[in-house]
XYZ file of C-alpha atoms in Angstrom:
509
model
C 171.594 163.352 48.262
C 173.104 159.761 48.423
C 171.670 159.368 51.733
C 168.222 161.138 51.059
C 167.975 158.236 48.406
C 169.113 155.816 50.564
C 165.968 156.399 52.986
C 163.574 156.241 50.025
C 165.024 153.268 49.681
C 164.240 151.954 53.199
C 160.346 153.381 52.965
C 160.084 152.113 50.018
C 161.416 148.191 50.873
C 159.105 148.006 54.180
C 155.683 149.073 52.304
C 153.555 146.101 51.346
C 152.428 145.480 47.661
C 150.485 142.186 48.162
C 147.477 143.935 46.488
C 145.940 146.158 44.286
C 145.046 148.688 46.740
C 148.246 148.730 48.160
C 150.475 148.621 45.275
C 148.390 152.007 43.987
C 149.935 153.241 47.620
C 153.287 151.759 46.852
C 152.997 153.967 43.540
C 152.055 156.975 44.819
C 154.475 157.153 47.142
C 157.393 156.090 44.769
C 156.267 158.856 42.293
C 156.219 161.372 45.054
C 159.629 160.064 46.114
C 160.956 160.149 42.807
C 159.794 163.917 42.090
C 160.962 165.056 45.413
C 164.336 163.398 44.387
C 164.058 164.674 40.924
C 163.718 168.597 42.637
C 166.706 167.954 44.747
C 169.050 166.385 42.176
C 167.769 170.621 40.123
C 168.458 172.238 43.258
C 172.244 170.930 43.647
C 173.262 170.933 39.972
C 171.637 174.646 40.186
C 174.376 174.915 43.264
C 177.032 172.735 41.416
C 176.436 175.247 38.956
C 176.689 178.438 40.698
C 179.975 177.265 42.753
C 181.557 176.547 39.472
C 180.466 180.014 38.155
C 181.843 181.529 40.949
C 185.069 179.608 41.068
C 185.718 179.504 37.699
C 188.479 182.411 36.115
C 187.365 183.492 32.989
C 189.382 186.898 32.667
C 192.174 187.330 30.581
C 195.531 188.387 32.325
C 195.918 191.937 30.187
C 199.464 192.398 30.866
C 199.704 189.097 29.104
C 197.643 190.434 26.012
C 199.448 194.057 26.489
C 203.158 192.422 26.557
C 202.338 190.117 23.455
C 200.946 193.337 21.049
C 204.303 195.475 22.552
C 206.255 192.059 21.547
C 204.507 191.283 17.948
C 205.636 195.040 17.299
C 209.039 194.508 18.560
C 209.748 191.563 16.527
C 208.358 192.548 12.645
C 211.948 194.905 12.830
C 214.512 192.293 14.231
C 215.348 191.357 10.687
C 216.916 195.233 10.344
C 219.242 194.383 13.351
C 220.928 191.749 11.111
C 224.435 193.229 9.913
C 225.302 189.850 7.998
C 222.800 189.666 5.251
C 221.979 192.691 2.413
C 218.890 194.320 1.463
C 218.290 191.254 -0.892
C 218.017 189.215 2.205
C 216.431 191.295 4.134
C 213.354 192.484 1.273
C 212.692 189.017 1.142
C 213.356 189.566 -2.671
C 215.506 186.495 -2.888
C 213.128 183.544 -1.297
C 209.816 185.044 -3.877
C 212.666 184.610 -6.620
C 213.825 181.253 -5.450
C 209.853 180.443 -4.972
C 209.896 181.792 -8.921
C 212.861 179.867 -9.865
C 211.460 176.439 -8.923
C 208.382 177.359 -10.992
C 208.013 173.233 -12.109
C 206.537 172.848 -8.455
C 203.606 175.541 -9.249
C 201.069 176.060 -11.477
C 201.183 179.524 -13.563
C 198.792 180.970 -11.160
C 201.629 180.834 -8.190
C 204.149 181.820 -10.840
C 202.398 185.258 -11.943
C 201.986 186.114 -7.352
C 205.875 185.456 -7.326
C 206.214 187.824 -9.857
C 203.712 190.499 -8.497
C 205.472 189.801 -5.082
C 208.531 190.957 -6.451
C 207.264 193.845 -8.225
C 205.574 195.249 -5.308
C 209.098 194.530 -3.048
C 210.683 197.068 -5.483
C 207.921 199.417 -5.779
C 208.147 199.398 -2.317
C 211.715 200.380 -1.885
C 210.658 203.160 -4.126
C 211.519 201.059 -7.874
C 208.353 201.353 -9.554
C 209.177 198.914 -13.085
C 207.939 199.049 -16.244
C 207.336 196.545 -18.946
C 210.353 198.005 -20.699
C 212.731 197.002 -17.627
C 212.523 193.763 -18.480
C 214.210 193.349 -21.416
C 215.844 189.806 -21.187
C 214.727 188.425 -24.221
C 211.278 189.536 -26.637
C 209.469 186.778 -25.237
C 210.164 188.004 -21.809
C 209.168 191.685 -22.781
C 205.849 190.444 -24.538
C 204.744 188.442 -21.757
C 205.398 191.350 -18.791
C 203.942 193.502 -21.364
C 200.754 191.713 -20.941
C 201.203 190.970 -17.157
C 201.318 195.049 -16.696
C 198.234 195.676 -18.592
C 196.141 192.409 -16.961
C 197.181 193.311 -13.454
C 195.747 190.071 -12.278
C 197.901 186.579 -11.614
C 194.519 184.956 -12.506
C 193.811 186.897 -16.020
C 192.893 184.135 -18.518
C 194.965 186.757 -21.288
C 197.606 186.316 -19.496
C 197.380 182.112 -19.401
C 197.002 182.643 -23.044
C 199.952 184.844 -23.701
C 202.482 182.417 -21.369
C 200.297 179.203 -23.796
C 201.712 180.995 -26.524
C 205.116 182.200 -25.911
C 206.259 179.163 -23.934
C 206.706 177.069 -27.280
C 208.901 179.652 -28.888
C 211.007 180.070 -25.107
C 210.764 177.026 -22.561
C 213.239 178.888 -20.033
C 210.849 182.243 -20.228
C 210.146 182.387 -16.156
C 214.130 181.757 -15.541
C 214.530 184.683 -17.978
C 212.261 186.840 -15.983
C 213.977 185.605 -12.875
C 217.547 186.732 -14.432
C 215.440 189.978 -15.107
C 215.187 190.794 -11.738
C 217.716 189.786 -10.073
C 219.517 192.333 -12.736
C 216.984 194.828 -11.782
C 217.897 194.455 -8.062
C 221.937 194.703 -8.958
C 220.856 198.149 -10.699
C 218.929 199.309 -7.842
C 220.788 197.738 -4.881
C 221.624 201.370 -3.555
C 218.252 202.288 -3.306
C 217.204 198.806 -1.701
C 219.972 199.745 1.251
C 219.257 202.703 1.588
C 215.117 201.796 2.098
C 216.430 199.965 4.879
C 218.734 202.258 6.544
C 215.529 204.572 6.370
C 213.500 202.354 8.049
C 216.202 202.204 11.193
C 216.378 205.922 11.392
C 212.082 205.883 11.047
C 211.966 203.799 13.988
C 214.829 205.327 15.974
C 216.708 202.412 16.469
C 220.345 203.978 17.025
C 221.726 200.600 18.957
C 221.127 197.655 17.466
C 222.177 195.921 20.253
C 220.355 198.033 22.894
C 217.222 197.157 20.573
C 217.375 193.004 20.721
C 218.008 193.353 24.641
C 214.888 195.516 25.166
C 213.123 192.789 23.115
C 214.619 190.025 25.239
C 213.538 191.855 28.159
C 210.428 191.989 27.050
C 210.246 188.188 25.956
C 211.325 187.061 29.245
C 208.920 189.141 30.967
C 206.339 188.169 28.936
C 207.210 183.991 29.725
C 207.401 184.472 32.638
C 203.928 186.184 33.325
C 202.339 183.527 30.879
C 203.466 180.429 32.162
C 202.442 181.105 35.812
C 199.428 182.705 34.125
C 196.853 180.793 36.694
C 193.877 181.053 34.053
C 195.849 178.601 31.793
C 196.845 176.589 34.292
C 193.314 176.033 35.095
C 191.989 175.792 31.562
C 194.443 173.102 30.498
C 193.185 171.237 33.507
C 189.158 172.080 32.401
C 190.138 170.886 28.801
C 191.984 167.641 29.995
C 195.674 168.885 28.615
C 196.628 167.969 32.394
C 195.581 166.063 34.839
C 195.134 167.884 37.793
C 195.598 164.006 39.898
C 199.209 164.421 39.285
C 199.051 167.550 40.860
C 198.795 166.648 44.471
C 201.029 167.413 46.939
C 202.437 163.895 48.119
C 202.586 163.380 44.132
C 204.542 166.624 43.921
C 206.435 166.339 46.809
C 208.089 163.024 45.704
C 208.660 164.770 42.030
C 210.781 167.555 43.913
C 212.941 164.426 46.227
C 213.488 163.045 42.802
C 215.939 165.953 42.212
C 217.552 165.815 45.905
C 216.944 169.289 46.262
C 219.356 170.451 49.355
C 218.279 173.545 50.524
C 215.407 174.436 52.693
C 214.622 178.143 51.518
C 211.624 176.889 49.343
C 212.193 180.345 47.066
C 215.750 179.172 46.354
C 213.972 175.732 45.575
C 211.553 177.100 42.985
C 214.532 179.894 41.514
C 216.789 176.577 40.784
C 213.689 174.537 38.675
C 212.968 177.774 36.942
C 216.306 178.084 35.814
C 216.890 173.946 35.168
C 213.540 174.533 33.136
C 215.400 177.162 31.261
C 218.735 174.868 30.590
C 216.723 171.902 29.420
C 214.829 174.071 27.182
C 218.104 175.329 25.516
C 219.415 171.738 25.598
C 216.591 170.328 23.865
C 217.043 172.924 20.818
C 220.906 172.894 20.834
C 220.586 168.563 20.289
C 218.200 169.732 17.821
C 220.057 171.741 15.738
C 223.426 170.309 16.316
C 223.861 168.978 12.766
C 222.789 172.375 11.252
C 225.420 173.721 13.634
C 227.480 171.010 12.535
C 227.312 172.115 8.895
C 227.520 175.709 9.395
C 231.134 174.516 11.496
C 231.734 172.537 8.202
C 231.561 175.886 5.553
C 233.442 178.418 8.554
C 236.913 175.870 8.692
C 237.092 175.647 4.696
C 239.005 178.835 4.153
C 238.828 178.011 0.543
C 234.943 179.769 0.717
C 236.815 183.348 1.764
C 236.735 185.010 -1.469
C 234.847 183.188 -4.048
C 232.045 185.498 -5.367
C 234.466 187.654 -6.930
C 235.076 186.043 -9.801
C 231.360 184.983 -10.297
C 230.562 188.797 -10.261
C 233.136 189.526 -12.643
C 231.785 186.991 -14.938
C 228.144 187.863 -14.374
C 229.086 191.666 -14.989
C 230.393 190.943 -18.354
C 227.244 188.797 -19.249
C 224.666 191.359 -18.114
C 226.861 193.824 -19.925
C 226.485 191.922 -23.140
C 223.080 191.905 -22.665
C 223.010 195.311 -22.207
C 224.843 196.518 -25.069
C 222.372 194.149 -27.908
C 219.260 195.733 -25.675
C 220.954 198.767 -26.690
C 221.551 198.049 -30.112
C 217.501 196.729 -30.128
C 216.206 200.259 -29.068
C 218.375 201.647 -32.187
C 217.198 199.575 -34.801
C 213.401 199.780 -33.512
C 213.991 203.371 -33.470
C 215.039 203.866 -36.713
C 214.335 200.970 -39.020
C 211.164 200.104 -37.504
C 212.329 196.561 -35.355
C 213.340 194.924 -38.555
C 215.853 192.085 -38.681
C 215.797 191.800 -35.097
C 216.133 188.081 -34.466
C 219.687 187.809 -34.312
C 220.040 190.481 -31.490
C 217.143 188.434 -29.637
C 219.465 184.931 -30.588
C 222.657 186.770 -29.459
C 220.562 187.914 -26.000
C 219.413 184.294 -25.130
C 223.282 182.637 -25.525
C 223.828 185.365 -22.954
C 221.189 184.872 -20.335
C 221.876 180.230 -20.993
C 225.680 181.368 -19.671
C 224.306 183.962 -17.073
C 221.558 181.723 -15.734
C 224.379 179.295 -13.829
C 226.385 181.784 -12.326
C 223.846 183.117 -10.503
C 222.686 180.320 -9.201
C 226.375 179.311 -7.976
C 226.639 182.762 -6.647
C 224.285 182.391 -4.181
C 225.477 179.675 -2.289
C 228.991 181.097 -2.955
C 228.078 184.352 -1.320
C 226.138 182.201 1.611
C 229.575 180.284 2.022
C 231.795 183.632 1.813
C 229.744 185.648 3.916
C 230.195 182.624 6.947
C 234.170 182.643 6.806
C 234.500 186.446 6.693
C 231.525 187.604 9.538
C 232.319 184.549 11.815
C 235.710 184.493 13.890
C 236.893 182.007 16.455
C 235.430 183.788 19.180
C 232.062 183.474 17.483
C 229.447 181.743 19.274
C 227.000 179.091 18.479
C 224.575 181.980 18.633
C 226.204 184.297 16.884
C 226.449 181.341 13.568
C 222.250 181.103 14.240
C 221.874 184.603 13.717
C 223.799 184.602 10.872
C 222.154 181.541 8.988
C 218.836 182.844 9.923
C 219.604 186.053 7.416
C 219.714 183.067 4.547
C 216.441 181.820 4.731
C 217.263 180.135 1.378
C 220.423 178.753 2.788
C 219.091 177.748 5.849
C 216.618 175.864 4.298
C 218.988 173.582 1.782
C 221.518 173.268 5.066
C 218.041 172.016 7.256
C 217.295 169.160 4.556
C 220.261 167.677 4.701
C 219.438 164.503 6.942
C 216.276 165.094 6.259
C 215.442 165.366 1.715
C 211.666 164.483 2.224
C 210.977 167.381 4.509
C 207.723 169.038 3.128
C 207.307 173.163 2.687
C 205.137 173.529 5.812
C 207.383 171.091 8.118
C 210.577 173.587 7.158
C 208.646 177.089 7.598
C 207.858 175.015 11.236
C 211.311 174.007 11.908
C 212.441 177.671 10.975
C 210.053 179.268 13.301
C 211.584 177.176 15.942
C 215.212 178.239 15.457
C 214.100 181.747 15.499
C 212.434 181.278 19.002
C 215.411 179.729 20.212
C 217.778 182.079 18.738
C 215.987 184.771 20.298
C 215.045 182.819 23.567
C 216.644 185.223 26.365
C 217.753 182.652 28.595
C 220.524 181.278 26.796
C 223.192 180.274 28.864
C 225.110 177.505 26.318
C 225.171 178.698 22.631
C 225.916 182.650 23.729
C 229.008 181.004 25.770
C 230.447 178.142 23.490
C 232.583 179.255 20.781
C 233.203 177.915 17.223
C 235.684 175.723 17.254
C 235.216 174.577 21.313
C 234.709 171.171 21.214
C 232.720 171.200 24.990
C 231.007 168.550 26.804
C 228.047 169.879 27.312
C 226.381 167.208 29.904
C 228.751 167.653 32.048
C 228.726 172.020 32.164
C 224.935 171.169 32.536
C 225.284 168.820 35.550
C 228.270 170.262 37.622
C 226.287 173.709 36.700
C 223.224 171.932 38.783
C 225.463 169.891 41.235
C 226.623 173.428 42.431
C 223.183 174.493 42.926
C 222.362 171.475 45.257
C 219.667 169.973 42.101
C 220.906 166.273 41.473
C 220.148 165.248 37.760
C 221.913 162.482 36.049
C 223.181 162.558 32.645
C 221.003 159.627 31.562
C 217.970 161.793 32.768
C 219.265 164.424 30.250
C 220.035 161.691 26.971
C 218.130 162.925 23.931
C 215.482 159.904 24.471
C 214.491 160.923 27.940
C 214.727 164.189 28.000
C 210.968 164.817 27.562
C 210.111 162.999 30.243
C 212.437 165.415 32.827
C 211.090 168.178 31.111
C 207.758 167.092 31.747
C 208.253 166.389 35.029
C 210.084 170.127 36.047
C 207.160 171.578 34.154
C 204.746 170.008 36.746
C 206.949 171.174 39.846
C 206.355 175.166 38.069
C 202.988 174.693 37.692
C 202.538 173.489 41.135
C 204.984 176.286 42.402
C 202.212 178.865 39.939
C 199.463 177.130 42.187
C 200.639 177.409 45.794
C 201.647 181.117 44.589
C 197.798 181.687 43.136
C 194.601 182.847 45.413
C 193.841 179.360 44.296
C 194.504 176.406 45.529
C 194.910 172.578 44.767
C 191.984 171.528 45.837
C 190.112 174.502 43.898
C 191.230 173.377 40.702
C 190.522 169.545 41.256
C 186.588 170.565 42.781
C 186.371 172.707 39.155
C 187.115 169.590 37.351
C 184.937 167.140 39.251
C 181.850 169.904 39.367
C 182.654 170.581 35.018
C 182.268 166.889 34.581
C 178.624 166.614 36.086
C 177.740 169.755 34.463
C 178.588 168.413 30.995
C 177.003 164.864 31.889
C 173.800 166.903 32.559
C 174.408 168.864 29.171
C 174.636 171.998 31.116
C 176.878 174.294 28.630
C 180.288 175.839 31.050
């Protein structure tokens, strides 16, 4: 076209305009120009258009979209395979309570889901409460009285009631807390045995067998993604990459960078695969190394082996108290008519001000206990991540540590992360490095690679530039995904050249 233009031009420059007649011609013959230009600029974006079509992938891989359902399945059970936590863990029951416990960071609204969350985790173990199971104090009884017979979080009866009883009992939700977690101590057999059921339901025999099928599945499943040649080429369409740094004199200096010494070119791309693997598990384990650190901390003080058991001796004889003026209660109501009650109701909340500590020590004493007597010295890093990641409470206080202003949302992130690297299945480091192995790991990592003919330094792999050797092993992949493709370089860069005149002439792709 540039050279169509180019002889318009030329006609144009030579034909005289030194009068009216002949700047009419000198018109004319511009318009024409410009109109026959104007048809031939349609007639290639109509090509530039149909070449793009045509090039363009716009099919979904479905193995990709089969593996991730079979995967999303796989993973709601992986919290069964955990031997180290109970069925308080494992119902969730104890982060709603701990959500219900810190009820000065909610409004009542929040408060009265937590509660309806926890009824419905017992009703769904088969514990279907009553307003009369809750019994720790009147106040207590009066309010989940109402709360049965609303039914709603929101019910403006129920904002009234709280209005109203609050006054006479400031500590009312940490009474209904105690109330439960009571509840779950008298049910606890039927909470373990909901989730033994659920094992047998799904036929998972070996636990073990289980989380290596899933593994197998994961690793599949990355693998078939990230050389997935439709993302590749989106992220280029949307700009995530520039597809400039994707040619081959750029790549080829990116793969001398790592002195690779072998000339089988599979071997080559086998070793950046599996360097993009180790630098994905470094990454995490610098990450979490003071959570590690801390866990390390709790497993060496042998003081934490048995400390719950006099905190559920002590508890026991508190509940039992409680238990015994409840008792007493349902006597006098039944038959003096729930006269001269108040002191039973007095005696009742000097019960639940004693009980109400103890608990909350026993659950980071239990936390601490459980550490020193399921973790050995031939634990591994792993196996203390798996652990941890039962105690979601726990894990959380251990995760703020170094860092007190972390919000909500930035934990429930930082969670989901440890969970994809626990369960990442190409671990190499934290399945191999016990508890108390003090290991450098820099230097496993590089005599690991020096055996494998990759050079990488240890200053490539510091903690402040190990992005940018990620980044660039991630471009040697994707080039590797490319050369493998029906597709080639030159492909992707012509869809990103013919995209951008397609947009400029507001032609939707």
């Amino acid at each position: 076209m540039n050279k169509v233009l180019e002889h318009y031009k030329e006609l144009l420059e030579v034909l005289p305009r030194n009068n009216v007649k002949n700047s009419r011609i000198y018109m004319k013959k511009a318009l024409v120009m410009k109109q026959t230009a104007v048809e031939f600029k349609k007639e290639l974006i109509r090509d530039i258009n149909k070449r793009y079509t045509n090039l363009v992938i716009t099919k979904n891989n479905e193995d990709v979209t089969m593996l991730e359902k079979n995967l999303e399945d796989i993973k709601r059970n992986l919290y069964l395979l955990n031997d180290n936590n109970t069925s308080y863990e494992k119902s969730k029951l104890n982060e709603v309570l701990y959500d219900l416990k810190n009820y000065y960071d909610n409004d009542l609204i929040k408060v009265n889901n937590d509660i309806k969350k926890s009824l419905d985790i017992f009703k769904e173990v088969g514990v279907v409460l009553t307003p009369d199971d809750f019994d720790y104090g009147i106040e207590v009884n009066s309010y989940m009285q109402v709360f049965f017979k609303e039914n709603n979080p929101e019910s403006s009866l129920l904002k009234e009631e709280f209005d109203k009883l609050y006054w006479k009992c400031p500590d009312i939700i940490n009474y209904i807390n105690l109330n439960f977690k009571h509840l779950y101590s008298e049910n606890q057999k039927k909470f373990e045995n909901y989730y033994i059921n659920r094992l047998n339901d799904l036929k998972i025999t070996n636990k073990e067998e289980y989380l290596n099928n899933y593994k197998n599945e994961l690793s599949k499943y990355m693998l078939i993604k990230n050389s997935n040649i439709k993302d590749i080429q989106d992220k280029f369409l949307s700009g995530e990459l520039d597809v400039k740094e994707f040619e081959d004199s750029k790549i080829d200096k990116l793969k001398e960078s790592f002195s690779i010494n072998t000339a089988d070119e599979k071997e080559q791309n086998e070793n950046i695969l599996k360097l993009s693997f180790t630098l994905y598990e470094y990454k995490n384990y610098l990450k979490f190394k003071p959570l590690i650190e801390e866990i390390k901390k709790i497993y060496q003080d042998k003081n934490n082996k048995s400390i719950t058991k006099s905190l559920l001796k002590s508890i026991s004889k508190y509940e039992g108290k409680i238990n015994k003026l409840n008792k007493k209660i349902k006597r006098k109501k039944r038959f003096f008519g729930g006269k001269k009650l108040d002191k039973f109701y007095e005696a009742i909340d000097t019960e639940m001000k004693e009980l109400r500590p103890l608990y909350e020590e026993l659950e980071n004493s239990k936390f601490k206990e459980v550490i020193v007597n399921n973790l050995n010295d031939n634990s591994t890093i792993l196996d203390m991540l798996l652990l941890i990641d039962g105690y979601k409470i726990n894990l959380r206080r251990l995760l703020k540590v170094d860092n007190e202003d972390i919000s909500n949302n930035e934990l429930d992130k930082e969670i989901e992360l440890l969970e994809e690297f626990i369960y990442y299945p190409n671990n190499t480091i934290i399945n191999n490095i016990t508890i108390n192995e003090d290991r450098n790991v820099v230097e496993m990592i590089l005599d690991k690679y020096k055996l494998m003919n990759v050079s990488i330094t240890a200053e490539q792999i510091e903690e402040t530039n190990l992005e940018i050797i990620i980044g660039t092993v991630n471009k040697l992949l994707i080039s590797n995904c490319i050369n493998q493709s029906n597709l080639k370089y030159v492909d992707f860069n012509n869809m990103v050249e013919m995209k951008k005149i397609l947009e400029k002439e507001n032609i939707k792709v």
